[in-house]
Amino acid sequence: MFISVFDIFKIGVGPSSSHTMGPMVAASRYYDRLRDLPGVETGAHITVTLHGSLAFTGKGHATDRAVCLGLLGARPETLDPDAVDGMIDTLRSRKSLTPDGLPALSFDPDADVIFDYGPALPLHANGMTFKVVSPSGYLVDEFVYYSIGGGFVVTEAEMRNTRNDESPIPHEAPVPFPFASAKQMLEMGAAKPCSIAEMKLKNECSFMAEEDVKAGLDRIWSAMDACINRGIKQTGVLPGGLKVKRRASDIYQKLIREGRTNRPFEHTVVDWLGVYAMAVNEENAAGGKVVTAPTNGAAGVVPAVMRYYLDHCPGADQDGIRTFLLTASAIGGIIKANASISGAEVGCQGEVGSASSMAAAGLCAALGGTNEQIENAAEIALEHHLGMTCDPIGGLVQVPCIERNALGAVKAVTAASLALRGDGTHFVPLDGCIETMRQTGMDMMEQYKETSKGGLAVNIVEC
């Protein structure tokens, strides 16, 4: 299973890659399935049932709206967030869908997105069932998709095949460096020799031209940077009912003013990291354009550390940005293949923890670290997020999610710095840390995995 840098980093919309982007993608995939089925008549009735975490926090994550947008043909990477309300209002008045290549389908957005608050489906916490019934009442089709984090969507068969495959990346994968673990990655890098970024680039070039890969990386960073720049300008209250005030703009302006003084605090750089990350996640919470890194809920960590690299590290350049993204995606792919990046599956350790690990590795690489130092940096950052729960208040990706991204960015820089001070030798290997994260997630109680039924979500009164 080759996981591309462009699978880890995908341009989309907030507030959640698993609860917003995933269901939107699933709706599009379901249309592809329907086009190949006989018996779909004009006026057939379509419903979508959300299970598990998609039900419990679906309202706060706009999952119902995402399903509707997907059925309307919207895609996360091209959706205009400012057009969403008008699209939903039109669908609500018409109560019908006219998908390309299919007859008109009956669909009421207020009644036909069903929240199932019972037990989750057996294979994953984020399941959704699509069903089509003919005008005369017989079942035409019923099909399940799972949104497994980071905007990735799989069928039941794909989920079972992935779980039954002992090697996440088959040996016969058509890439020159088919590493399935950090250990293999280090061994392959030493044998050639190649840096992690060079190996990742060569793998990507098995599927597209090098200039296209580099252009794609530049496009990803441009989207991340634009998100930061928009986030530090926006003010007001975030949607959802918690009345959370945007803070990035105010903090940014204070930092600019303080920068003009003669004696700024040395720790002010930490505030810069925080404001970059918060700017992204405030945009995400508002449904704006973001890049999964590796998820929306953790979208602020990697861009914040990349902006820190450009603004605060001497010698930073665009080649360093590409090295950062390629290295970070290599680490993210290993984590996804061997554990999870889904908060609904393993808690926030799989989201902010993975993002911090990726950012630490990327920064270490951009600053000239060896492969061993990079692996060490990734391990340090992930290790110190182990056990972190996913307990969003009100089911919204706001509290504590926004601040967690700021702290994840700080930990990433600290991890990279510690690794660069050493020679790459360390006690806990990254693979062992990833397996520990997976086991911890499996042991974690359901209420701490993006259901808003435990932790801060129930101990803080909404106001």
Tab-separated table of C-alpha atoms in Angstrom:
chain	number	residue	atom	x	y	z
A	1	MET	CA	0.000	0.000	0.000
A	2	PHE	CA	1.918	3.035	-1.266
A	3	ILE	CA	0.866	6.152	0.650
A	4	SER	CA	1.708	9.255	-1.343
A	5	VAL	CA	2.704	12.616	0.064
A	6	PHE	CA	-0.450	13.867	-1.664
A	7	ASP	CA	-2.550	11.349	0.278
A	8	ILE	CA	-1.146	12.555	3.601
A	9	PHE	CA	-1.426	16.237	2.616
A	10	LYS	CA	-4.770	16.913	0.898
A	11	ILE	CA	-6.341	20.316	0.315
A	12	GLY	CA	-9.883	20.345	1.673
A	13	VAL	CA	-12.294	22.079	4.014
A	14	GLY	CA	-12.919	22.082	7.758
A	15	PRO	CA	-13.782	21.207	10.363
A	16	SER	CA	-12.838	17.495	10.164
A	17	SER	CA	-11.077	15.252	7.669
A	18	SER	CA	-12.820	12.122	8.984
A	19	HIS	CA	-16.222	13.659	9.746
A	20	THR	CA	-16.471	16.259	6.957
A	21	MET	CA	-14.116	15.448	4.092
A	22	GLY	CA	-14.491	11.655	4.383
A	23	PRO	CA	-18.312	11.580	4.176
A	24	MET	CA	-18.190	14.004	1.255
A	25	VAL	CA	-15.809	11.679	-0.594
A	26	ALA	CA	-17.896	8.622	0.361
A	27	ALA	CA	-21.010	10.163	-1.230
A	28	SER	CA	-19.121	10.662	-4.470
A	29	ARG	CA	-17.845	7.082	-4.391
A	30	TYR	CA	-21.348	5.806	-3.795
A	31	TYR	CA	-22.593	7.508	-6.945
A	32	ASP	CA	-19.885	5.646	-8.873
A	33	ARG	CA	-21.267	2.414	-7.438
A	34	LEU	CA	-24.880	3.298	-8.316
A	35	ARG	CA	-23.959	4.045	-11.929
A	36	ASP	CA	-22.909	0.411	-12.318
A	37	LEU	CA	-26.095	-1.013	-10.761
A	38	PRO	CA	-29.299	-1.892	-12.623
A	39	GLY	CA	-32.704	-0.903	-11.290
A	40	VAL	CA	-32.043	2.670	-10.176
A	41	GLU	CA	-35.251	4.439	-11.237
A	42	THR	CA	-36.274	8.063	-11.295
A	43	GLY	CA	-37.604	9.006	-7.889
A	44	ALA	CA	-35.691	6.313	-6.004
A	45	HIS	CA	-35.159	7.330	-2.382
A	46	ILE	CA	-31.624	7.614	-0.944
A	47	THR	CA	-30.757	7.717	2.764
A	48	VAL	CA	-27.448	7.866	4.635
A	49	THR	CA	-27.101	6.524	8.184
A	50	LEU	CA	-24.190	7.706	10.326
A	51	HIS	CA	-22.857	5.294	12.931
A	52	GLY	CA	-20.528	5.518	15.930
A	53	SER	CA	-18.436	8.662	16.209
A	54	LEU	CA	-19.942	10.038	12.995
A	55	ALA	CA	-23.293	10.070	14.792
A	56	PHE	CA	-22.184	11.221	18.232
A	57	THR	CA	-20.181	14.229	17.017
A	58	GLY	CA	-21.651	14.538	13.547
A	59	LYS	CA	-23.591	17.717	14.194
A	60	GLY	CA	-20.578	19.492	15.644
A	61	HIS	CA	-18.394	18.317	12.769
A	62	ALA	CA	-21.015	19.207	10.103
A	63	THR	CA	-21.142	15.595	8.928
A	64	ASP	CA	-24.769	15.850	7.834
A	65	ARG	CA	-23.964	18.905	5.725
A	66	ALA	CA	-20.904	17.151	4.300
A	67	VAL	CA	-23.024	14.193	3.178
A	68	CYS	CA	-25.436	16.572	1.474
A	69	LEU	CA	-22.609	18.427	-0.244
A	70	GLY	CA	-21.102	15.167	-1.458
A	71	LEU	CA	-24.448	14.074	-2.868
A	72	LEU	CA	-24.637	17.438	-4.622
A	73	GLY	CA	-21.343	16.653	-6.338
A	74	ALA	CA	-19.025	18.795	-4.215
A	75	ARG	CA	-15.434	17.722	-3.613
A	76	PRO	CA	-13.343	18.888	-0.644
A	77	GLU	CA	-10.460	20.145	-2.747
A	78	THR	CA	-12.612	22.393	-4.955
A	79	LEU	CA	-15.493	23.370	-2.657
A	80	ASP	CA	-16.004	27.098	-2.071
A	81	PRO	CA	-16.835	27.404	1.661
A	82	ASP	CA	-18.797	30.604	0.973
A	83	ALA	CA	-21.179	28.704	-1.348
A	84	VAL	CA	-22.147	25.984	1.142
A	85	ASP	CA	-25.175	27.636	2.768
A	86	GLY	CA	-26.778	28.391	-0.585
A	87	MET	CA	-26.234	24.826	-1.802
A	88	ILE	CA	-27.834	23.343	1.319
A	89	ASP	CA	-30.781	25.765	1.195
A	90	THR	CA	-31.502	24.892	-2.435
A	91	LEU	CA	-31.380	21.164	-1.671
A	92	ARG	CA	-33.680	21.649	1.305
A	93	SER	CA	-36.306	23.328	-0.888
A	94	ARG	CA	-36.066	20.874	-3.816
A	95	LYS	CA	-35.668	17.632	-1.813
A	96	SER	CA	-34.158	15.920	-4.839
A	97	LEU	CA	-30.777	15.165	-6.359
A	98	THR	CA	-29.770	15.126	-10.033
A	99	PRO	CA	-26.394	13.359	-10.133
A	100	ASP	CA	-24.559	12.993	-13.440
A	101	GLY	CA	-25.272	9.679	-15.129
A	102	LEU	CA	-28.158	8.768	-12.815
A	103	PRO	CA	-31.902	9.481	-12.716
A	104	ALA	CA	-33.234	12.054	-10.274
A	105	LEU	CA	-33.222	10.761	-6.684
A	106	SER	CA	-35.504	11.691	-3.801
A	107	PHE	CA	-33.595	13.081	-0.815
A	108	ASP	CA	-34.642	15.304	2.102
A	109	PRO	CA	-31.532	16.630	3.877
A	110	ASP	CA	-33.422	17.113	7.134
A	111	ALA	CA	-34.819	13.575	7.276
A	112	ASP	CA	-32.597	11.351	5.167
A	113	VAL	CA	-29.316	11.796	7.012
A	114	ILE	CA	-29.931	9.520	9.992
A	115	PHE	CA	-27.909	9.598	13.220
A	116	ASP	CA	-27.586	6.114	14.726
A	117	TYR	CA	-26.589	6.528	18.397
A	118	GLY	CA	-26.342	2.795	18.997
A	119	PRO	CA	-23.164	0.690	18.869
A	120	ALA	CA	-20.642	1.505	16.166
A	121	LEU	CA	-20.250	-0.805	13.186
A	122	PRO	CA	-17.737	-3.569	13.929
A	123	LEU	CA	-14.841	-2.575	11.682
A	124	HIS	CA	-14.380	1.116	12.584
A	125	ALA	CA	-15.906	3.881	14.689
A	126	ASN	CA	-16.657	6.010	11.606
A	127	GLY	CA	-19.123	3.985	9.553
A	128	MET	CA	-21.867	5.197	7.216
A	129	THR	CA	-24.530	3.194	5.405
A	130	PHE	CA	-25.919	4.344	2.054
A	131	LYS	CA	-29.282	2.894	1.043
A	132	VAL	CA	-31.434	3.278	-2.064
A	133	VAL	CA	-35.103	2.185	-2.183
A	134	SER	CA	-37.160	2.140	-5.386
A	135	PRO	CA	-40.367	4.234	-5.733
A	136	SER	CA	-42.346	1.011	-5.261
A	137	GLY	CA	-40.534	0.210	-2.002
A	138	TYR	CA	-38.006	-2.546	-2.747
A	139	LEU	CA	-34.377	-2.268	-1.667
A	140	VAL	CA	-32.157	-1.452	-4.637
A	141	ASP	CA	-28.856	-1.259	-2.770
A	142	GLU	CA	-27.297	-0.942	0.674
A	143	PHE	CA	-23.581	-0.281	1.088
A	144	VAL	CA	-21.181	0.692	3.883
A	145	TYR	CA	-18.164	3.001	3.810
A	146	TYR	CA	-15.727	3.811	6.594
A	147	SER	CA	-14.032	7.178	7.040
A	148	ILE	CA	-10.733	6.137	8.602
A	149	GLY	CA	-9.070	9.521	9.172
A	150	GLY	CA	-7.266	12.088	7.055
A	151	GLY	CA	-10.035	12.068	4.445
A	152	PHE	CA	-9.386	8.407	3.567
A	153	VAL	CA	-12.520	6.366	2.791
A	154	VAL	CA	-12.647	2.572	2.436
A	155	THR	CA	-15.275	-0.099	1.828
A	156	GLU	CA	-15.813	-3.074	4.137
A	157	ALA	CA	-13.789	-5.269	1.767
A	158	GLU	CA	-10.944	-2.771	1.631
A	159	MET	CA	-10.960	-2.465	5.414
A	160	ARG	CA	-10.832	-6.240	5.889
A	161	ASN	CA	-8.061	-6.651	3.303
A	162	THR	CA	-5.973	-3.984	5.018
A	163	ARG	CA	-6.421	-5.605	8.423
A	164	ASN	CA	-5.604	-9.074	7.145
A	165	ASP	CA	-2.426	-7.969	5.381
A	166	GLU	CA	0.567	-8.518	7.652
A	167	SER	CA	2.718	-6.096	5.657
A	168	PRO	CA	1.084	-2.671	5.210
A	169	ILE	CA	3.222	-2.077	2.099
A	170	PRO	CA	3.592	-5.198	-0.106
A	171	HIS	CA	7.125	-6.130	-1.095
A	172	GLU	CA	6.122	-6.025	-4.730
A	173	ALA	CA	4.986	-2.403	-4.502
A	174	PRO	CA	6.175	-0.578	-7.649
A	175	VAL	CA	8.445	1.877	-5.822
A	176	PRO	CA	12.231	1.756	-5.380
A	177	PHE	CA	12.077	2.114	-1.579
A	178	PRO	CA	9.029	0.132	-0.339
A	179	PHE	CA	9.657	0.642	3.374
A	180	ALA	CA	6.828	-0.456	5.675
A	181	SER	CA	8.471	0.575	8.936
A	182	ALA	CA	10.961	3.074	10.303
A	183	LYS	CA	13.512	0.262	10.677
A	184	GLN	CA	13.223	-0.624	6.988
A	185	MET	CA	13.394	3.069	6.090
A	186	LEU	CA	16.673	3.501	7.948
A	187	GLU	CA	18.120	0.287	6.503
A	188	MET	CA	17.219	1.274	2.928
A	189	GLY	CA	18.583	4.767	3.430
A	190	ALA	CA	21.881	3.408	4.729
A	191	ALA	CA	22.227	0.836	1.949
A	192	LYS	CA	21.922	3.303	-0.932
A	193	PRO	CA	22.776	5.794	0.715
A	194	CYS	CA	19.840	8.223	0.501
A	195	SER	CA	18.107	10.671	2.794
A	196	ILE	CA	14.504	9.983	3.773
A	197	ALA	CA	13.358	12.862	1.568
A	198	GLU	CA	15.334	11.505	-1.400
A	199	MET	CA	13.807	8.051	-0.975
A	200	LYS	CA	10.321	9.502	-0.691
A	201	LEU	CA	10.853	11.653	-3.787
A	202	LYS	CA	12.061	8.662	-5.804
A	203	ASN	CA	8.964	6.710	-4.698
A	204	GLU	CA	6.693	9.563	-5.767
A	205	CYS	CA	8.476	9.771	-9.120
A	206	SER	CA	7.373	6.200	-9.825
A	207	PHE	CA	3.925	7.675	-10.455
A	208	MET	CA	4.561	11.198	-11.755
A	209	ALA	CA	7.324	13.355	-13.155
A	210	GLU	CA	9.709	14.957	-10.656
A	211	GLU	CA	8.735	18.475	-11.713
A	212	ASP	CA	5.083	17.607	-11.084
A	213	VAL	CA	5.907	16.261	-7.631
A	214	LYS	CA	7.779	19.433	-6.761
A	215	ALA	CA	4.996	21.607	-8.139
A	216	GLY	CA	2.512	19.647	-6.054
A	217	LEU	CA	4.617	20.127	-2.927
A	218	ASP	CA	4.799	23.864	-3.616
A	219	ARG	CA	1.027	23.925	-4.059
A	220	ILE	CA	0.522	22.168	-0.716
A	221	TRP	CA	2.744	24.644	1.115
A	222	SER	CA	1.075	27.580	-0.650
A	223	ALA	CA	-2.324	26.373	0.608
A	224	MET	CA	-0.971	25.919	4.137
A	225	ASP	CA	0.640	29.356	4.134
A	226	ALA	CA	-2.527	30.976	2.765
A	227	CYS	CA	-4.493	29.360	5.582
A	228	ILE	CA	-2.120	30.832	8.174
A	229	ASN	CA	-2.310	34.266	6.554
A	230	ARG	CA	-6.105	34.223	6.463
A	231	GLY	CA	-6.327	32.940	10.016
A	232	ILE	CA	-4.191	35.732	11.474
A	233	LYS	CA	-6.497	38.319	9.895
A	234	GLN	CA	-9.910	36.962	10.868
A	235	THR	CA	-11.722	38.031	14.032
A	236	GLY	CA	-15.044	37.227	15.678
A	237	VAL	CA	-16.680	34.146	17.159
A	238	LEU	CA	-16.381	30.640	15.745
A	239	PRO	CA	-19.602	28.873	14.678
A	240	GLY	CA	-21.166	26.046	16.639
A	241	GLY	CA	-22.627	27.576	19.786
A	242	LEU	CA	-19.667	27.477	22.192
A	243	LYS	CA	-19.016	31.167	21.469
A	244	VAL	CA	-15.276	30.541	21.182
A	245	LYS	CA	-13.537	33.760	20.189
A	246	ARG	CA	-10.834	33.748	17.532
A	247	ARG	CA	-7.531	34.669	19.193
A	248	ALA	CA	-4.876	34.291	16.505
A	249	SER	CA	-5.367	37.762	15.036
A	250	ASP	CA	-5.120	39.504	18.399
A	251	ILE	CA	-2.019	37.529	19.429
A	252	TYR	CA	-0.413	38.167	16.045
A	253	GLN	CA	-0.915	41.932	16.327
A	254	LYS	CA	0.576	41.920	19.833
A	255	LEU	CA	3.611	39.996	18.599
A	256	ILE	CA	4.126	42.473	15.759
A	257	ARG	CA	4.015	45.400	18.208
A	258	GLU	CA	6.349	43.678	20.661
A	259	GLY	CA	8.770	42.902	17.839
A	260	ARG	CA	9.383	46.608	17.385
A	261	THR	CA	10.705	46.936	20.947
A	262	ASN	CA	14.347	46.514	21.846
A	263	ARG	CA	13.975	43.692	24.368
A	264	PRO	CA	11.526	40.971	23.309
A	265	PHE	CA	11.470	37.819	25.425
A	266	GLU	CA	13.504	34.891	24.114
A	267	HIS	CA	10.486	32.621	24.563
A	268	THR	CA	8.434	34.801	22.197
A	269	VAL	CA	9.328	32.329	19.429
A	270	VAL	CA	7.003	29.874	21.202
A	271	ASP	CA	4.202	32.409	20.823
A	272	TRP	CA	4.895	32.607	17.089
A	273	LEU	CA	4.600	28.831	16.803
A	274	GLY	CA	1.334	28.960	18.736
A	275	VAL	CA	-0.222	31.740	16.701
A	276	TYR	CA	0.596	30.033	13.384
A	277	ALA	CA	-1.014	26.788	14.550
A	278	MET	CA	-4.044	28.484	16.096
A	279	ALA	CA	-4.618	30.523	12.935
A	280	VAL	CA	-4.935	27.307	10.914
A	281	ASN	CA	-7.198	25.538	13.363
A	282	GLU	CA	-9.458	28.536	13.807
A	283	GLU	CA	-9.879	28.526	10.034
A	284	ASN	CA	-10.576	24.802	10.196
A	285	ALA	CA	-13.192	25.276	12.919
A	286	ALA	CA	-14.884	27.900	10.737
A	287	GLY	CA	-15.102	25.480	7.783
A	288	GLY	CA	-12.356	27.187	5.781
A	289	LYS	CA	-9.777	25.799	3.365
A	290	VAL	CA	-7.143	23.697	5.117
A	291	VAL	CA	-4.689	20.918	4.325
A	292	THR	CA	-4.914	17.567	6.104
A	293	ALA	CA	-1.648	17.170	8.008
A	294	PRO	CA	-2.383	14.324	8.510
A	295	THR	CA	-5.956	15.273	9.561
A	296	ASN	CA	-7.984	18.455	9.841
A	297	GLY	CA	-8.120	18.307	13.624
A	298	ALA	CA	-4.309	18.373	13.649
A	299	ALA	CA	-3.916	20.583	10.576
A	300	GLY	CA	-2.103	23.407	12.355
A	301	VAL	CA	0.995	21.613	13.636
A	302	VAL	CA	2.939	20.976	10.422
A	303	PRO	CA	2.226	24.398	8.816
A	304	ALA	CA	3.171	26.172	12.063
A	305	VAL	CA	6.533	24.427	12.229
A	306	MET	CA	7.138	25.026	8.516
A	307	ARG	CA	6.385	28.732	8.926
A	308	TYR	CA	8.707	28.744	11.963
A	309	TYR	CA	11.398	27.206	9.769
A	310	LEU	CA	11.012	29.888	7.084
A	311	ASP	CA	10.674	32.870	9.422
A	312	HIS	CA	13.077	31.965	12.212
A	313	CYS	CA	15.736	29.550	10.883
A	314	PRO	CA	18.746	31.012	9.001
A	315	GLY	CA	19.242	29.557	5.552
A	316	ALA	CA	15.650	28.361	5.156
A	317	ASP	CA	14.529	28.045	1.528
A	318	GLN	CA	11.995	26.375	-0.771
A	319	ASP	CA	14.129	23.249	-1.140
A	320	GLY	CA	13.969	22.933	2.639
A	321	ILE	CA	10.192	23.187	2.497
A	322	ARG	CA	10.053	20.315	-0.006
A	323	THR	CA	12.432	18.249	2.112
A	324	PHE	CA	10.224	18.977	5.125
A	325	LEU	CA	7.030	17.821	3.390
A	326	LEU	CA	8.560	14.693	1.866
A	327	THR	CA	10.100	13.622	5.177
A	328	ALA	CA	6.973	14.408	7.187
A	329	SER	CA	4.828	12.405	4.763
A	330	ALA	CA	7.166	9.410	5.030
A	331	ILE	CA	6.691	9.399	8.807
A	332	GLY	CA	2.938	9.985	8.487
A	333	GLY	CA	2.624	7.090	6.062
A	334	ILE	CA	4.416	4.723	8.438
A	335	ILE	CA	2.178	5.775	11.326
A	336	LYS	CA	-0.971	5.390	9.244
A	337	ALA	CA	0.057	2.002	7.889
A	338	ASN	CA	1.030	0.524	11.254
A	339	ALA	CA	-1.323	2.276	13.689
A	340	SER	CA	-3.839	5.041	12.949
A	341	ILE	CA	-4.222	8.771	12.375
A	342	SER	CA	-7.912	8.675	13.370
A	343	GLY	CA	-9.053	10.286	16.619
A	344	ALA	CA	-12.137	8.079	16.497
A	345	GLU	CA	-9.932	4.991	16.464
A	346	VAL	CA	-7.021	5.819	18.800
A	347	GLY	CA	-7.734	9.241	20.310
A	348	CYS	CA	-5.907	12.518	19.770
A	349	GLN	CA	-2.527	10.800	20.068
A	350	GLY	CA	-3.246	9.605	16.533
A	351	GLU	CA	-3.988	13.115	15.285
A	352	VAL	CA	-1.946	15.784	17.082
A	353	GLY	CA	0.586	13.160	18.166
A	354	SER	CA	1.128	11.997	14.597
A	355	ALA	CA	1.238	15.587	13.329
A	356	SER	CA	3.843	16.544	15.921
A	357	SER	CA	5.927	13.499	15.010
A	358	MET	CA	5.733	14.381	11.321
A	359	ALA	CA	6.614	18.030	11.973
A	360	ALA	CA	9.576	17.113	14.188
A	361	ALA	CA	10.940	14.812	11.478
A	362	GLY	CA	10.363	17.401	8.756
A	363	LEU	CA	12.104	20.184	10.658
A	364	CYS	CA	15.012	17.941	11.607
A	365	ALA	CA	15.449	17.016	7.930
A	366	ALA	CA	15.181	20.612	6.710
A	367	LEU	CA	17.865	21.619	9.223
A	368	GLY	CA	20.252	18.982	7.903
A	369	GLY	CA	19.636	16.100	10.298
A	370	THR	CA	20.721	12.563	9.465
A	371	ASN	CA	18.164	9.824	8.885
A	372	GLU	CA	18.856	8.530	12.388
A	373	GLN	CA	18.332	11.965	13.929
A	374	ILE	CA	15.103	12.374	11.953
A	375	GLU	CA	13.750	9.047	13.198
A	376	ASN	CA	14.754	10.063	16.730
A	377	ALA	CA	12.946	13.411	16.419
A	378	ALA	CA	9.771	11.689	15.200
A	379	GLU	CA	9.896	9.234	18.105
A	380	ILE	CA	10.447	11.910	20.756
A	381	ALA	CA	7.454	13.938	19.575
A	382	LEU	CA	5.116	10.941	19.322
A	383	GLU	CA	6.231	9.452	22.640
A	384	HIS	CA	5.175	12.566	24.519
A	385	HIS	CA	1.662	12.484	23.084
A	386	LEU	CA	0.968	8.842	23.991
A	387	GLY	CA	-2.393	8.377	25.684
A	388	MET	CA	-3.834	11.731	24.600
A	389	THR	CA	-7.617	11.426	24.392
A	390	CYS	CA	-9.971	12.970	21.839
A	391	ASP	CA	-12.665	14.722	23.874
A	392	PRO	CA	-13.942	17.738	21.914
A	393	ILE	CA	-16.404	19.863	23.865
A	394	GLY	CA	-19.757	20.035	22.111
A	395	GLY	CA	-18.435	17.734	19.390
A	396	LEU	CA	-16.714	20.770	17.869
A	397	VAL	CA	-13.098	20.897	16.688
A	398	GLN	CA	-12.441	23.916	18.906
A	399	VAL	CA	-11.799	23.187	22.597
A	400	PRO	CA	-9.245	21.743	23.349
A	401	CYS	CA	-8.293	21.060	19.721
A	402	ILE	CA	-7.051	24.518	18.700
A	403	GLU	CA	-4.647	24.912	21.615
A	404	ARG	CA	-3.499	21.292	21.302
A	405	ASN	CA	-2.176	22.128	17.855
A	406	ALA	CA	-0.165	25.011	19.301
A	407	LEU	CA	1.378	22.755	21.936
A	408	GLY	CA	1.959	20.003	19.346
A	409	ALA	CA	3.991	22.470	17.276
A	410	VAL	CA	6.089	23.475	20.289
A	411	LYS	CA	6.770	19.816	21.117
A	412	ALA	CA	7.780	19.176	17.501
A	413	VAL	CA	10.424	21.914	17.534
A	414	THR	CA	11.690	20.735	20.914
A	415	ALA	CA	11.899	17.143	19.662
A	416	ALA	CA	13.801	18.184	16.531
A	417	SER	CA	16.211	20.263	18.603
A	418	LEU	CA	16.875	17.419	21.053
A	419	ALA	CA	17.483	14.993	18.204
A	420	LEU	CA	19.874	17.360	16.437
A	421	ARG	CA	21.891	17.671	19.658
A	422	GLY	CA	22.484	13.926	19.597
A	423	ASP	CA	23.883	11.427	17.108
A	424	GLY	CA	20.632	9.587	16.396
A	425	THR	CA	21.104	6.758	18.890
A	426	HIS	CA	18.254	6.433	21.361
A	427	PHE	CA	16.499	3.907	23.547
A	428	VAL	CA	12.928	3.685	22.138
A	429	PRO	CA	12.685	3.049	18.366
A	430	LEU	CA	9.982	4.884	16.416
A	431	ASP	CA	8.383	1.580	15.399
A	432	GLY	CA	8.016	0.610	19.059
A	433	CYS	CA	6.451	3.962	19.847
A	434	ILE	CA	3.992	3.616	16.961
A	435	GLU	CA	2.991	0.138	18.130
A	436	THR	CA	2.542	1.474	21.663
A	437	MET	CA	0.278	4.198	20.302
A	438	ARG	CA	-1.782	1.590	18.464
A	439	GLN	CA	-2.135	-0.619	21.544
A	440	THR	CA	-2.959	2.359	23.763
A	441	GLY	CA	-5.654	3.395	21.312
A	442	MET	CA	-7.160	-0.085	21.293
A	443	ASP	CA	-7.241	-0.073	25.112
A	444	MET	CA	-8.725	3.427	25.309
A	445	MET	CA	-12.411	3.560	26.285
A	446	GLU	CA	-14.838	4.654	23.562
A	447	GLN	CA	-15.862	7.849	25.362
A	448	TYR	CA	-12.333	9.188	24.909
A	449	LYS	CA	-12.242	8.620	21.154
A	450	GLU	CA	-14.081	11.475	19.416
A	451	THR	CA	-17.520	10.651	20.794
A	452	SER	CA	-17.691	13.641	23.184
A	453	LYS	CA	-18.936	11.257	25.882
A	454	GLY	CA	-15.971	11.615	28.250
A	455	GLY	CA	-13.121	13.836	29.406
A	456	LEU	CA	-13.374	17.586	28.889
A	457	ALA	CA	-16.482	17.075	26.767
A	458	VAL	CA	-18.559	16.146	29.836
A	459	ASN	CA	-16.688	17.884	32.641
A	460	ILE	CA	-16.922	21.404	31.277
A	461	VAL	CA	-20.304	23.147	31.181
A	462	GLU	CA	-21.095	24.533	27.744
A	463	CYS	CA	-21.811	28.261	27.751
